Coordinates of C-alpha atoms (C1' of nucleotides) in Angstrom, one line a residue:
Chain A
M57 CA 7.7 -22.1 -9.8
A58 CA 9.2 -20.1 -7.0
T59 CA 6.3 -20.4 -4.6
E60 CA 6.1 -23.2 -2.1
M61 CA 3.5 -25.9 -2.4
P62 CA 1.3 -26.6 0.6
L63 CA 2.0 -29.9 2.3
H64 CA -1.6 -30.7 2.8
Q65 CA -4.4 -30.3 0.4
R66 CA -7.4 -30.6 2.5
T67 CA -10.1 -28.1 1.4
S68 CA -11.7 -27.4 4.7
L69 CA -11.1 -27.7 8.4
P70 CA -12.3 -30.8 10.2
P71 CA -15.1 -30.4 12.7
G72 CA -12.9 -28.9 15.4
G73 CA -13.0 -29.5 19.1
A74 CA -15.9 -29.9 21.5
R75 CA -18.5 -27.2 21.0
R76 CA -18.5 -25.8 24.4
S77 CA -19.0 -22.1 24.7
A78 CA -17.3 -19.6 27.1
T79 CA -14.0 -21.1 26.2
C80 CA -12.6 -17.6 26.0
D81 CA -12.9 -17.4 29.8
I82 CA -10.1 -19.9 30.2
C83 CA -8.0 -18.6 27.3
R84 CA -4.9 -16.7 28.4
L85 CA -5.1 -14.5 25.3
R86 CA -8.6 -13.3 26.1
A87 CA -7.6 -9.8 27.0
A88 CA -5.6 -9.3 23.9
C89 CA -8.0 -11.1 21.6
L90 CA -11.5 -9.6 22.2
P91 CA -12.1 -5.9 21.4
D92 CA -10.9 -3.6 24.2
H93 CA -14.1 -2.1 25.4
M94 CA -16.2 -5.2 25.6
H95 CA -14.6 -7.3 28.2
D96 CA -17.7 -7.8 30.2
S97 CA -20.6 -6.4 28.3
D98 CA -23.6 -8.4 27.0
A99 CA -22.1 -8.2 23.5
A100 CA -19.0 -9.9 24.8
R101 CA -21.1 -12.7 26.2
S102 CA -22.9 -13.1 22.9
L103 CA -19.7 -13.0 20.8
M104 CA -17.9 -15.4 23.1
G105 CA -20.8 -17.8 22.7
L106 CA -20.2 -17.9 19.0
I107 CA -16.5 -18.7 19.2
V108 CA -15.7 -22.3 18.7
P109 CA -12.2 -23.4 19.5
G110 CA -10.6 -25.9 17.1
T111 CA -8.1 -28.7 17.5
P112 CA -4.4 -28.2 16.4
Q113 CA -3.9 -28.4 12.7
P114 CA -0.6 -29.3 11.0
R115 CA 1.6 -27.0 9.0
G116 CA 0.4 -26.5 5.5
A117 CA -3.3 -27.0 6.3
F118 CA -5.6 -24.5 4.7
L119 CA -8.2 -22.5 6.7
Y120 CA -9.9 -21.8 3.4
R121 CA -9.1 -21.2 -0.2
Q122 CA -9.7 -18.3 -2.5
G123 CA -13.0 -18.7 -4.2
E124 CA -14.7 -21.0 -1.7
P125 CA -18.0 -19.8 -0.2
R126 CA -17.3 -17.8 2.9
R127 CA -18.3 -19.9 5.9
A128 CA -16.6 -18.4 8.8
F129 CA -14.1 -16.1 10.4
Y130 CA -11.1 -17.3 12.4
L131 CA -9.1 -16.2 15.4
V132 CA -5.6 -17.5 15.7
R133 CA -5.0 -19.1 19.1
S134 CA -1.5 -20.6 18.6
G135 CA 1.0 -20.8 15.8
S136 CA 0.8 -18.6 12.7
A137 CA -0.6 -18.4 9.2
K138 CA -0.2 -16.5 5.9
S139 CA -2.8 -15.2 3.6
F140 CA -2.3 -14.8 -0.1
Q141 CA -3.9 -14.4 -3.4
I142 CA -3.1 -15.9 -6.8
N143 CA -3.0 -13.0 -9.2
E144 CA -3.9 -13.0 -12.9
N145 CA -0.4 -14.3 -13.8
G146 CA -0.8 -17.3 -11.6
H147 CA 1.7 -15.7 -9.2
E148 CA 1.3 -15.7 -5.5
D149 CA 0.8 -12.4 -3.7
V150 CA 1.4 -12.6 0.1
M151 CA -1.1 -10.3 1.8
G152 CA 0.0 -10.8 5.3
F153 CA 1.0 -12.9 8.3
H154 CA -1.3 -13.9 11.2
F155 CA -0.4 -14.5 14.8
P156 CA -2.4 -15.3 17.9
T157 CA -5.4 -12.9 18.5
D158 CA -5.4 -11.9 14.9
M159 CA -8.8 -12.1 13.2
I160 CA -8.7 -13.8 9.8
G161 CA -11.4 -13.5 7.1
A162 CA -12.6 -9.9 7.6
A163 CA -11.1 -9.0 4.3
S164 CA -13.7 -11.1 2.6
L165 CA -16.5 -9.5 4.6
E166 CA -18.2 -7.8 1.7
H167 CA -18.0 -10.9 -0.5
R168 CA -19.8 -14.2 -0.7
Q169 CA -16.6 -16.0 -1.4
Y170 CA -13.2 -15.8 0.2
T171 CA -11.0 -13.4 -1.7
E172 CA -7.8 -15.0 -0.4
S173 CA -6.4 -18.3 0.8
V174 CA -5.0 -18.8 4.3
V175 CA -2.5 -21.6 5.1
L176 CA -0.9 -22.5 8.4
L177 CA 2.8 -21.8 8.6
E178 CA 3.3 -24.2 11.5
R179 CA 1.2 -26.5 13.7
S180 CA -1.5 -24.1 14.9
T181 CA -4.8 -23.8 16.6
V182 CA -7.6 -21.5 15.5
C183 CA -11.0 -20.6 16.9
E184 CA -13.9 -20.3 14.5
V185 CA -16.9 -18.0 14.3
S186 CA -19.7 -18.8 11.9
A187 CA -20.2 -16.1 9.3
T188 CA -23.9 -16.0 9.5
D189 CA -24.0 -16.0 13.3
L190 CA -21.5 -13.2 13.5
E191 CA -23.3 -11.1 10.9
A192 CA -26.6 -11.6 12.7
L193 CA -25.0 -10.5 15.9
L194 CA -23.5 -7.4 14.2
R195 CA -26.9 -6.5 12.8
S196 CA -28.5 -6.7 16.2
D197 CA -25.7 -5.1 18.3
A198 CA -24.6 -1.6 17.3
S199 CA -21.8 -1.4 19.8
L200 CA -20.3 -4.5 18.5
L201 CA -20.5 -3.2 15.0
H202 CA -18.7 -0.1 16.2
S203 CA -16.0 -2.3 17.6
F204 CA -15.6 -4.0 14.3
F205 CA -15.6 -0.7 12.5
S206 CA -12.8 0.5 14.8
K207 CA -10.7 -2.6 14.2
L208 CA -11.1 -2.3 10.4
M209 CA -10.1 1.3 10.5
Q210 CA -7.0 0.3 12.3
S211 CA -6.1 -2.3 9.7
F212 CA -6.8 0.2 7.0
E213 CA -4.4 2.7 8.5
A214 CA -1.8 0.0 9.0
E215 CA -2.2 -1.1 5.4
R216 CA -1.9 2.5 4.2
H217 CA 1.1 3.1 6.3
A218 CA 2.8 0.0 5.0
R219 CA 2.2 1.1 1.4
V220 CA 3.7 4.5 1.6
R221 CA 6.4 3.7 4.1
L222 CA 7.8 0.8 2.2
H223 CA 7.4 2.4 -1.2
H224 CA 10.4 4.6 -0.7
A225 CA 12.4 2.2 1.5
S226 CA 15.5 0.2 0.6
A227 CA 15.8 -3.5 1.2
D228 CA 17.5 -3.1 4.6
E229 CA 14.9 -0.6 5.7
R230 CA 12.1 -2.9 4.7
V231 CA 13.5 -5.9 6.5
A232 CA 14.3 -3.8 9.6
D233 CA 10.8 -2.5 9.6
F234 CA 9.4 -6.0 9.1
L235 CA 11.3 -7.3 12.1
L236 CA 10.2 -4.4 14.3
E237 CA 6.6 -5.0 13.3
L238 CA 6.9 -8.6 14.2
S239 CA 8.5 -7.7 17.5
D240 CA 5.7 -5.3 18.3
R241 CA 3.0 -7.8 17.5
F242 CA 4.8 -10.5 19.6
R243 CA 5.0 -8.1 22.6
A244 CA 1.3 -7.3 22.3
I245 CA 0.5 -11.0 22.8
G246 CA 2.9 -11.5 25.6
R247 CA 5.8 -13.1 23.8
A248 CA 9.5 -12.2 24.1
E249 CA 9.9 -9.2 21.9
Q250 CA 13.6 -9.7 21.2
S251 CA 13.5 -13.3 20.2
L252 CA 11.7 -13.7 16.9
F253 CA 10.9 -17.0 15.3
L254 CA 10.2 -16.5 11.6
S255 CA 7.8 -19.3 10.8
M256 CA 7.4 -18.1 7.2
S257 CA 10.0 -18.8 4.5
R258 CA 12.4 -16.2 3.1
Y259 CA 10.4 -16.4 -0.1
D260 CA 7.2 -15.4 1.7
I261 CA 9.0 -12.5 3.5
A262 CA 10.4 -11.4 0.1
N263 CA 7.0 -11.6 -1.6
Y264 CA 5.4 -9.7 1.3
L265 CA 8.0 -6.9 1.1
G266 CA 8.3 -6.8 -2.6
L267 CA 11.9 -8.1 -2.8
A268 CA 13.7 -11.2 -3.9
A269 CA 14.4 -14.0 -1.4
E270 CA 18.1 -13.7 -1.9
T271 CA 17.8 -10.0 -1.0
I272 CA 16.2 -10.9 2.3
S273 CA 19.2 -13.2 3.1
R274 CA 21.6 -10.4 2.3
A275 CA 19.7 -7.8 4.2
L276 CA 19.5 -10.0 7.2
G277 CA 23.3 -10.5 6.9
R278 CA 23.9 -6.8 6.7
L279 CA 21.7 -6.1 9.7
Q280 CA 23.7 -8.8 11.5
D281 CA 27.0 -7.3 10.5
A282 CA 25.8 -3.9 11.8
G283 CA 25.3 -5.6 15.2
A284 CA 21.6 -5.0 15.3
I285 CA 20.5 -8.6 15.2
A286 CA 21.8 -12.2 15.3
V287 CA 20.4 -14.6 12.7
K288 CA 20.4 -18.3 13.0
G289 CA 18.1 -19.9 10.5
K290 CA 14.5 -19.0 11.3
S291 CA 15.5 -17.5 14.6
V292 CA 16.3 -13.8 14.9
E293 CA 17.5 -12.2 18.1
I294 CA 17.1 -8.4 18.3
L295 CA 20.4 -7.2 19.9
M296 CA 20.1 -3.5 19.4
R297 CA 16.5 -2.4 18.9
S298 CA 17.6 1.3 18.6
A299 CA 19.9 0.5 15.7
L300 CA 17.2 -1.4 14.0
H301 CA 14.9 1.5 14.5
K302 CA 17.4 3.9 13.1
I303 CA 17.8 1.8 10.0
A304 CA 14.1 1.4 9.5
E305 CA 13.3 5.1 9.8
R306 CA 16.0 6.5 7.6
S307 CA 14.1 6.1 4.4
A308 CA 14.2 9.0 1.9
S309 CA 16.1 11.4 4.1
A310 CA 15.9 14.2 1.6
Chain B
M26 CA 13.5 20.2 -1.0
A27 CA 11.9 18.2 -3.7
T28 CA 8.3 18.7 -2.5
E29 CA 6.1 21.5 -3.8
M30 CA 5.1 24.4 -1.6
P31 CA 1.4 25.2 -1.5
L32 CA 0.5 28.5 -3.1
H33 CA -1.9 29.5 -0.4
Q34 CA -1.4 29.1 3.3
R35 CA -4.9 29.5 4.6
T36 CA -5.5 27.1 7.5
S37 CA -9.2 26.5 7.1
L38 CA -11.9 26.8 4.6
P39 CA -14.0 30.0 4.5
P40 CA -17.6 29.8 5.5
G41 CA -18.7 28.3 2.1
G42 CA -21.9 28.8 0.2
A43 CA -25.4 29.3 1.3
R44 CA -26.5 26.8 3.9
R45 CA -29.5 25.4 2.0
S46 CA -30.1 21.7 2.4
A47 CA -31.2 19.2 -0.3
T48 CA -28.6 20.6 -2.7
C49 CA -27.8 17.0 -3.6
D50 CA -31.1 16.9 -5.4
I51 CA -29.8 19.3 -8.1
C52 CA -26.3 17.9 -8.2
R53 CA -25.6 15.9 -11.3
L54 CA -23.2 13.7 -9.4
R55 CA -25.8 12.6 -6.9
A56 CA -26.1 9.0 -8.1
A57 CA -22.4 8.4 -8.1
C58 CA -21.8 10.3 -4.8
L59 CA -24.2 8.9 -2.2
P60 CA -24.1 5.3 -1.2
D61 CA -25.8 3.0 -3.7
H62 CA -28.6 1.5 -1.6
M63 CA -29.8 4.7 0.0
H64 CA -31.0 6.8 -2.8
D65 CA -34.4 7.5 -1.4
S66 CA -34.4 6.2 2.2
D67 CA -34.9 8.2 5.3
A68 CA -31.2 8.0 6.0
A69 CA -30.5 9.5 2.6
R70 CA -32.7 12.5 3.5
S71 CA -31.0 12.9 6.8
L72 CA -27.5 12.7 5.3
M73 CA -28.3 15.1 2.5
G74 CA -29.5 17.5 5.1
L75 CA -26.1 17.6 6.6
I76 CA -24.2 18.2 3.4
V77 CA -23.2 21.8 2.9
P78 CA -22.0 22.8 -0.6
G79 CA -19.0 25.2 -0.6
T80 CA -17.8 27.9 -3.0
P81 CA -15.0 27.3 -5.4
Q82 CA -11.6 27.4 -3.9
P83 CA -8.3 28.1 -5.6
R84 CA -5.5 25.7 -6.4
G85 CA -3.3 25.2 -3.4
A86 CA -6.0 25.9 -0.8
F87 CA -6.0 23.4 2.1
L88 CA -9.1 21.6 3.2
Y89 CA -7.3 20.8 6.4
R90 CA -3.9 20.2 7.8
Q91 CA -2.4 17.2 9.6
G92 CA -2.8 17.8 13.3
E93 CA -5.7 20.2 13.2
P94 CA -8.8 19.1 15.2
R95 CA -11.1 17.1 13.0
R96 CA -14.0 19.3 12.2
A97 CA -15.6 17.8 9.1
F98 CA -15.7 15.4 6.2
Y99 CA -15.7 16.5 2.7
L100 CA -17.0 15.4 -0.7
V101 CA -15.3 16.6 -3.8
R102 CA -17.8 18.2 -6.2
S103 CA -15.5 19.5 -8.9
G104 CA -11.7 19.6 -9.4
S105 CA -9.3 17.4 -7.5
A106 CA -7.1 17.2 -4.4
K107 CA -4.2 15.2 -2.9
S108 CA -3.8 14.0 0.6
F109 CA -0.4 13.6 2.2
Q110 CA 1.4 13.1 5.4
I111 CA 4.7 14.5 6.5
N112 CA 6.7 11.6 7.9
E113 CA 9.4 11.5 10.6
N114 CA 12.1 12.6 8.1
G115 CA 10.1 15.7 7.2
H116 CA 9.4 14.1 3.8
E117 CA 6.1 14.2 2.1
D118 CA 4.2 10.9 1.6
V119 CA 1.4 11.2 -0.9
M120 CA -1.5 9.0 0.3
G121 CA -3.9 9.5 -2.6
F122 CA -5.7 11.7 -5.1
H123 CA -9.3 12.7 -4.8
F124 CA -11.9 13.4 -7.5
P125 CA -15.6 14.3 -7.6
T126 CA -17.8 12.0 -5.4
D127 CA -14.7 10.9 -3.4
M128 CA -15.1 11.3 0.4
I129 CA -12.2 12.9 2.2
G130 CA -11.5 12.6 5.8
A131 CA -12.7 9.1 6.6
A132 CA -9.1 8.1 7.2
S133 CA -9.1 10.3 10.3
L134 CA -12.4 8.8 11.6
E135 CA -10.9 7.2 14.7
H136 CA -8.8 10.2 15.6
R137 CA -9.5 13.6 17.2
Q138 CA -7.1 15.3 14.8
Y139 CA -6.6 14.9 11.1
T140 CA -3.9 12.4 10.4
E141 CA -3.1 13.9 7.0
S142 CA -3.3 17.1 5.0
V143 CA -5.4 17.7 2.0
V144 CA -4.7 20.4 -0.6
L145 CA -6.5 21.3 -3.8
L146 CA -4.7 20.5 -7.1
E147 CA -6.8 22.9 -9.1
R148 CA -9.7 25.3 -8.6
S149 CA -12.2 23.0 -6.9
T150 CA -15.5 22.9 -5.1
V151 CA -16.1 20.6 -2.1
C152 CA -19.2 19.9 0.0
E153 CA -18.8 19.7 3.8
V154 CA -20.3 17.5 6.4
S155 CA -19.8 18.4 10.1
A156 CA -18.0 15.6 11.9
T157 CA -20.3 15.7 15.0
D158 CA -23.4 15.7 12.9
L159 CA -22.4 12.8 10.8
E160 CA -21.2 10.8 13.8
A161 CA -24.6 11.4 15.6
L162 CA -26.4 10.2 12.5
L163 CA -24.2 7.1 12.2
R164 CA -25.0 6.3 15.8
S165 CA -28.7 6.6 15.3
D166 CA -29.0 4.9 11.9
A167 CA -27.6 1.4 11.6
S168 CA -28.2 1.1 7.9
L169 CA -26.1 4.2 7.2
L170 CA -23.4 2.8 9.4
H171 CA -23.5 -0.3 7.3
S172 CA -23.1 1.8 4.2
F173 CA -20.1 3.4 5.6
F174 CA -18.8 0.1 6.7
S175 CA -19.1 -1.2 3.1
K176 CA -17.4 1.8 1.7
L177 CA -14.5 1.5 4.1
M178 CA -14.1 -2.2 3.3
Q179 CA -13.8 -1.3 -0.4
S180 CA -11.1 1.3 0.3
F181 CA -9.3 -1.2 2.4
E182 CA -9.3 -3.7 -0.4
A183 CA -8.2 -1.1 -2.9
E184 CA -5.3 -0.1 -0.6
R185 CA -4.3 -3.7 -0.1
H186 CA -4.4 -4.4 -3.8
A187 CA -2.3 -1.3 -4.5
R188 CA 0.3 -2.4 -2.0
V189 CA 0.8 -6.0 -3.3
R190 CA 0.2 -5.2 -6.9
L191 CA 2.7 -2.4 -7.1
H192 CA 5.3 -4.0 -4.9
H193 CA 6.4 -6.3 -7.7
A194 CA 5.7 -3.9 -10.6
S195 CA 8.2 -2.1 -12.8
A196 CA 8.0 1.6 -13.4
D197 CA 6.1 1.2 -16.7
E198 CA 3.7 -1.2 -15.0
R199 CA 3.0 1.1 -12.2
V200 CA 2.4 4.1 -14.4
A201 CA 0.2 2.1 -16.8
D202 CA -1.8 0.9 -13.7
F203 CA -2.1 4.4 -12.4
L204 CA -3.4 5.7 -15.7
L205 CA -6.0 2.9 -15.9
E206 CA -7.1 3.5 -12.3
L207 CA -7.6 7.2 -13.1
S208 CA -9.5 6.3 -16.3
D209 CA -11.8 4.0 -14.3
R210 CA -12.5 6.6 -11.7
F211 CA -13.2 9.2 -14.4
R212 CA -15.6 6.9 -16.2
A213 CA -17.4 6.2 -12.9
I214 CA -18.2 9.9 -12.6
G215 CA -19.2 10.4 -16.2
R216 CA -16.0 11.8 -17.6
A217 CA -14.3 10.8 -20.8
E218 CA -12.3 7.7 -19.9
Q219 CA -9.7 8.1 -22.6
S220 CA -8.9 11.7 -22.1
L221 CA -7.0 12.2 -18.8
F222 CA -6.0 15.4 -17.3
L223 CA -3.3 14.9 -14.7
S224 CA -3.9 17.8 -12.3
M225 CA -1.1 16.5 -10.0
S226 CA 2.6 17.1 -10.7
R227 CA 5.0 14.4 -11.9
Y228 CA 6.6 14.6 -8.4
D229 CA 3.2 13.8 -6.8
I230 CA 2.7 10.8 -9.1
A231 CA 6.2 9.7 -8.4
N232 CA 5.8 9.9 -4.7
Y233 CA 2.5 8.1 -4.8
L234 CA 3.9 5.3 -6.9
G235 CA 7.2 5.1 -5.1
L236 CA 9.3 6.3 -8.0
A237 CA 11.4 9.3 -9.0
A238 CA 9.8 12.1 -11.0
E239 CA 12.2 11.6 -13.9
T240 CA 11.2 8.0 -14.0
I241 CA 7.6 9.0 -14.5
S242 CA 8.6 11.2 -17.5
R243 CA 10.5 8.3 -19.0
A244 CA 7.8 5.7 -18.3
L245 CA 5.2 8.0 -20.0
G246 CA 7.6 8.4 -22.9
R247 CA 8.0 4.6 -23.2
L248 CA 4.2 4.1 -23.1
Q249 CA 3.9 6.7 -25.8
D250 CA 6.5 5.0 -27.9
A251 CA 4.6 1.8 -27.5
G252 CA 1.6 3.5 -29.0
A253 CA -0.5 3.0 -25.9
I254 CA -0.9 6.7 -25.0
A255 CA -0.3 10.2 -26.3
V256 CA 1.2 12.6 -23.8
K257 CA 1.1 16.4 -24.0
G258 CA 2.0 18.0 -20.8
K259 CA -0.6 17.2 -18.2
S260 CA -3.0 15.8 -20.8
V261 CA -2.8 12.1 -21.6
E262 CA -4.9 10.4 -24.3
I263 CA -5.4 6.6 -23.9
L264 CA -5.0 5.3 -27.5
M265 CA -4.9 1.6 -26.9
R266 CA -6.5 0.6 -23.6
S267 CA -5.7 -3.0 -24.3
A268 CA -2.0 -2.4 -24.7
L269 CA -2.0 -0.4 -21.4
H270 CA -3.8 -3.3 -19.7
K271 CA -1.3 -5.8 -21.0
I272 CA 1.6 -3.7 -19.7
A273 CA 0.0 -3.1 -16.3
E274 CA -0.8 -6.8 -15.8
R275 CA 2.5 -8.4 -16.8
S276 CA 4.1 -7.9 -13.4
A277 CA 6.2 -10.8 -12.1
S278 CA 5.3 -13.2 -14.9
A279 CA 7.2 -16.1 -13.3
Chain C
dC248 C1' 21.5 -41.5 7.3
dG249 C1' 20.0 -40.1 2.8
dG250 C1' 17.2 -37.0 0.0
dT251 C1' 14.9 -32.9 -0.7
dA252 C1' 13.9 -28.3 0.1
dA253 C1' 15.4 -24.0 2.0
dT254 C1' 18.9 -20.7 2.5
dT255 C1' 23.2 -18.6 1.6
dT256 C1' 26.7 -16.8 -1.3
dG257 C1' 28.8 -15.2 -5.6
dA258 C1' 28.9 -13.0 -10.2
dC259 C1' 26.7 -10.2 -13.4
dG260 C1' 23.3 -7.2 -15.8
dC261 C1' 19.6 -4.1 -15.8
dT262 C1' 16.5 -0.9 -13.9
dA263 C1' 15.7 3.1 -11.7
dG264 C1' 17.8 6.9 -8.7
dT265 C1' 20.7 10.9 -8.8
dC266 C1' 22.7 15.0 -10.5
dA267 C1' 22.9 18.3 -14.0
dA268 C1' 21.5 20.8 -18.1
dT269 C1' 18.0 22.1 -21.1
dT270 C1' 13.4 22.8 -22.8
dC271 C1' 8.8 23.8 -21.9
dA272 C1' 4.6 25.9 -19.3
dT273 C1' 2.7 29.1 -16.5
dG274 C1' 1.7 33.2 -14.6
dT275 C1' 3.2 38.2 -13.9
dG276 C1' 3.9 42.8 -14.8
dG277 C1' 5.0 46.4 -18.0
Chain D
dC154 C1' -0.1 41.5 -25.9
dC155 C1' 4.4 40.4 -25.3
dA156 C1' 8.7 39.8 -22.5
dC157 C1' 10.3 38.0 -18.7
dA158 C1' 10.7 35.1 -14.5
dT159 C1' 9.8 31.1 -12.1
dG160 C1' 8.9 26.5 -11.6
dA161 C1' 7.7 22.1 -14.0
dA162 C1' 9.0 18.6 -17.2
dT163 C1' 12.1 16.4 -20.1
dT164 C1' 16.5 14.5 -21.4
dG165 C1' 21.2 12.8 -20.8
dA166 C1' 25.1 10.7 -18.3
dC167 C1' 26.5 8.1 -14.7
dT168 C1' 25.9 5.0 -10.6
dA169 C1' 24.1 2.1 -7.0
dG170 C1' 21.1 -1.3 -5.6
dC171 C1' 18.4 -5.1 -6.5
dG172 C1' 17.0 -9.1 -9.5
dT173 C1' 18.5 -13.1 -11.8
dC174 C1' 21.0 -17.2 -12.5
dA175 C1' 23.9 -20.6 -10.7
dA176 C1' 26.4 -23.1 -7.4
dA177 C1' 27.4 -24.3 -2.6
dT178 C1' 25.9 -25.0 1.9
dT179 C1' 22.7 -25.9 5.5
dA180 C1' 18.4 -27.4 7.6
dC181 C1' 14.7 -30.6 7.7
dC182 C1' 12.0 -34.9 7.5
dG183 C1' 11.2 -39.4 7.0

DNA sequence: CGGTAATTTGACGCTAGTCAATTCATGTGG
DNA sequence: CCACATGAATTGACTAGCGTCAAATTACCG
């Protein structure tokens, strides 16, 4: 079995922290986390009232497992997570990685059960929103529904882009693209964009990009030889962003 | 240049047929075309009133081009189409294929301009819905918005599935999966599910699946040798659906 | 500090891409 | 209606890139 086994096997998240609302007010991620155009509307108030901050959970803890009844949505506050499905061959398919301000669970929106599992990649904190509460709010507030609609459309486009872009790309191109994507996401949440910490394993990256783990190692090595990055274990420094871009973009130059 | 040049260069669709509403009532695709839970609601009436059937257009005609201001959404009534983007290398990326009852243009929903081009693959008829009209209706009717929401979620999941599924798949697996997907879609609109007509070129299929056109030929040949299908030009007969399934599913059997 | 898992590195084979030639469709005009 | 022209599809030969297997090295956790 090539896939890693979770360290912890708990099936659900413990009660979480104190149930005080308006915690978003004191969260430094607030601006990046909540939908853009609802910073001070009534809807923002209502939504923030539903968000329950949790306590830090250890690496390997599951937010939920594929097949469990859908209870809640989550917002990553610190740390990171990966979502994955077990396919018909018993093989793990990594769907994506999640960082602070990312919403988790929307992919299961149209289902009664979670369609994927989500496990923490490091010690992390997540905020929780009850599914029934959120759905009720969405039914009553059209502008909030529109916000969600927008966000989903964005994910849809990103997903589409990833599919066609990476279909034609070589290993080096995919890895360069992956690093740039991470960098962009880190920048968006106020982290250093040139210092990346890869909390996920090479196997996870490989699975996500449709490559073998060994190929990830070699690709990182080649990018390093090219002077674009410096790799030291799970830490990657982006030395020449332009070089990385050039590599990522040169797919299928017919 | 490996990509095909459109036969016709018209930049927009001619006026279309007579502007009589309620044409959906006499359309045999109605049940499959409109959202499930709105067959006889007020919203259904309103929506149907916005749908304008067009006249048949020749192969190679564009519904719209990437970058044009977004005017309308389209529903395929007969024939087929492909949507594609030109990427930064001037290369064509095929995003998908469209058959009767498919909605076209939703991917540009959040933009003022079309983010892709759509060209007919054969002589086809499409129905048109004005963008402003539809958006006004969506704003006023929450249940309709929910329907759209649902439909988008479905596409999102399909897109996701396509990405992870095909990432690990071999050429034969991808082609088998593609044929089964077409078969399913044909069945959903009442066509024979075992007799497929591939209106798109091998190059388009290859581009869509992230392969070379020659590989499509060879993969089809191998599937034929395996007794799963019979290929004759653009016509493909599915002889053993089970065999095709087995081939499509056996990706990454660790 | 020891044991385990993760990562790197090397060797090798196979799959799919590329280039080129040929066959096959399709559509056009005489 | 047929001959021809054009592009699509197939087939073959060769090559490059990635997967696989195995071994060595490093990082991590108790």
